[in-house]
Amino acid sequence: MKFKFNWGTGITLFILLFISFYIFLIFLTKSKTFDMVIDDYYPESIIFEDQIEKTRQARALNEVIDIQIINDTLIIKLPSWEDSSLASGTFDFYRPSNANDDVSIAVKVNRLGIQKVYPSGLISGRYVLKADWEINGIGYYDEISVYVP
């Protein structure tokens, strides 16, 4: 018995291969993990307007946050004020490639606005520093890309 390959067989094979490929793609996408930037998106979007105002305040300053890496120490310098030791807030190191590598550090700067961070909890790679701080009741927010060696 010979197998005849006609247009009906071709269409049937095409449909079967297409369905098989589609099922393969479904299983492939189900096995991937997609880290969202934040888990609770809706509550965060409500306070987003406050973050926009903090960003405007930070952009209005004459300086930006200065980040240097010297001898395996990450040095973060806030813009100059009369007394930066009054600053409070957080430095969030967001790792775009893996949410499990995110690190949050409280702002504890000296009177010159300098804080030293020893990157023992930071894995080598790219981070986005999300600096959210407050001085004298005025909130500031800025995001800076940082590469930790």
Coordinates of C-alpha atoms in Angstrom, one line a residue:
M1 CA 0.0 0.0 0.0
K2 CA 1.4 3.3 -1.1
F3 CA 0.9 6.4 0.9
K4 CA -0.4 9.2 -1.3
F5 CA 0.5 12.8 -0.4
N6 CA -2.1 15.1 -1.8
W7 CA -3.4 18.5 -0.7
G8 CA -5.8 17.0 1.9
T9 CA -2.9 15.2 3.6
G10 CA -0.8 18.3 3.4
I11 CA -3.5 20.5 5.1
T12 CA -4.0 17.8 7.8
L13 CA -0.3 17.6 8.5
F14 CA 0.0 21.4 8.6
I15 CA -2.8 21.7 11.1
L16 CA -1.4 18.9 13.3
L17 CA 2.1 20.5 13.3
F18 CA 0.6 23.9 14.0
I19 CA -1.4 22.6 17.0
S20 CA 1.6 20.7 18.3
F21 CA 3.8 23.8 18.1
Y22 CA 1.1 25.9 19.8
I23 CA 0.8 23.4 22.7
F24 CA 4.7 23.4 23.0
L25 CA 4.6 27.2 23.3
I26 CA 2.0 27.0 26.0
F27 CA 4.1 24.6 28.1
L28 CA 7.2 26.7 27.4
T29 CA 5.6 29.9 28.7
K30 CA 4.0 28.2 31.7
S31 CA 7.4 27.0 32.8
K32 CA 9.0 30.5 32.7
T33 CA 8.9 32.8 35.8
F34 CA 8.0 36.4 35.2
D35 CA 9.0 38.7 38.0
M36 CA 6.8 41.7 38.3
V37 CA 8.4 45.0 39.4
I38 CA 6.0 45.0 42.3
D39 CA 3.6 42.3 43.5
D40 CA 0.8 44.7 44.7
Y41 CA 0.5 46.8 41.6
Y42 CA -2.9 48.5 42.3
P43 CA -2.1 49.9 45.8
E44 CA 1.3 51.1 44.5
S45 CA -0.4 52.9 41.6
I46 CA -2.5 54.9 44.0
I47 CA 0.5 56.5 45.7
F48 CA 2.4 56.9 42.4
E49 CA 1.4 60.6 42.2
D50 CA 3.3 61.2 45.5
Q51 CA 6.4 59.5 43.9
I52 CA 6.1 61.8 40.9
E53 CA 6.2 64.9 43.2
K54 CA 9.2 63.5 45.0
T55 CA 11.0 63.0 41.7
R56 CA 10.2 66.6 40.8
Q57 CA 11.7 67.8 44.1
A58 CA 14.9 65.7 43.4
R59 CA 15.2 67.1 39.8
A60 CA 14.9 70.6 41.1
L61 CA 18.1 70.2 43.2
N62 CA 21.3 71.5 41.8
E63 CA 23.1 68.1 42.2
V64 CA 22.2 64.5 41.7
I65 CA 23.1 61.5 43.8
D66 CA 26.7 60.6 43.3
I67 CA 27.7 56.9 43.4
Q68 CA 31.3 55.7 43.5
I69 CA 32.8 52.2 44.0
I70 CA 36.1 52.4 45.8
N71 CA 37.9 49.2 47.1
D72 CA 34.7 47.0 47.1
T73 CA 32.8 49.8 48.9
L74 CA 29.8 51.5 47.4
I75 CA 29.8 55.2 48.4
I76 CA 26.5 57.0 48.0
K77 CA 26.5 60.8 48.3
L78 CA 23.2 62.6 48.6
P79 CA 23.0 66.2 47.1
S80 CA 24.5 68.9 49.4
W81 CA 22.4 70.4 52.2
E82 CA 23.3 72.2 55.4
D83 CA 23.0 69.0 57.4
S84 CA 22.3 65.8 55.5
S85 CA 22.4 63.7 58.7
L86 CA 18.7 64.6 59.1
A87 CA 17.9 62.4 56.1
S88 CA 15.7 59.4 56.5
G89 CA 14.4 56.9 54.0
T90 CA 15.6 53.8 52.0
F91 CA 18.0 52.9 49.3
D92 CA 16.4 50.0 47.3
F93 CA 18.7 48.1 45.1
Y94 CA 16.4 46.6 42.5
R95 CA 17.8 43.8 40.3
P96 CA 15.9 43.6 37.0
S97 CA 17.0 40.1 36.2
N98 CA 15.9 38.4 39.5
A99 CA 13.6 39.8 42.2
N100 CA 15.2 37.5 44.8
D101 CA 18.4 39.6 44.6
D102 CA 16.7 42.9 45.6
V103 CA 18.2 44.6 48.7
S104 CA 16.8 47.4 50.8
I105 CA 19.0 49.5 53.0
A106 CA 18.0 52.3 55.4
V107 CA 19.4 55.8 54.8
K108 CA 22.1 56.5 57.4
V109 CA 24.2 59.2 56.0
N110 CA 26.8 61.3 57.9
R111 CA 26.5 65.1 58.1
L112 CA 28.1 65.4 54.6
G113 CA 25.4 63.2 53.1
I114 CA 27.7 60.2 52.5
Q115 CA 26.8 56.6 53.2
K116 CA 29.1 53.6 52.7
V117 CA 27.5 50.4 51.6
Y118 CA 29.5 47.2 51.7
P119 CA 28.0 45.0 48.9
S120 CA 28.2 41.7 50.7
G121 CA 24.4 41.1 50.0
L122 CA 24.7 42.4 46.4
I123 CA 25.6 39.9 43.6
S124 CA 27.8 41.2 40.8
G125 CA 25.7 42.8 38.1
R126 CA 23.4 45.6 37.2
Y127 CA 21.0 47.1 39.8
V128 CA 18.7 50.1 39.8
L129 CA 19.2 52.2 42.9
K130 CA 15.8 53.5 44.0
A131 CA 16.6 56.3 46.5
D132 CA 13.6 57.5 48.5
W133 CA 14.6 59.9 51.2
E134 CA 13.3 62.9 53.2
I135 CA 14.9 65.9 54.7
N136 CA 13.0 68.5 56.8
G137 CA 9.6 67.1 55.7
I138 CA 10.4 67.3 52.0
G139 CA 10.5 64.0 50.1
Y140 CA 12.8 63.2 47.3
Y141 CA 13.0 60.2 44.9
D142 CA 15.5 59.2 42.2
E143 CA 16.5 56.1 40.3
I144 CA 20.1 55.5 39.2
S145 CA 21.6 52.5 37.3
V146 CA 24.5 50.9 39.2
Y147 CA 26.8 48.2 38.2
V148 CA 28.2 46.2 41.1
P149 CA 31.5 44.4 40.2

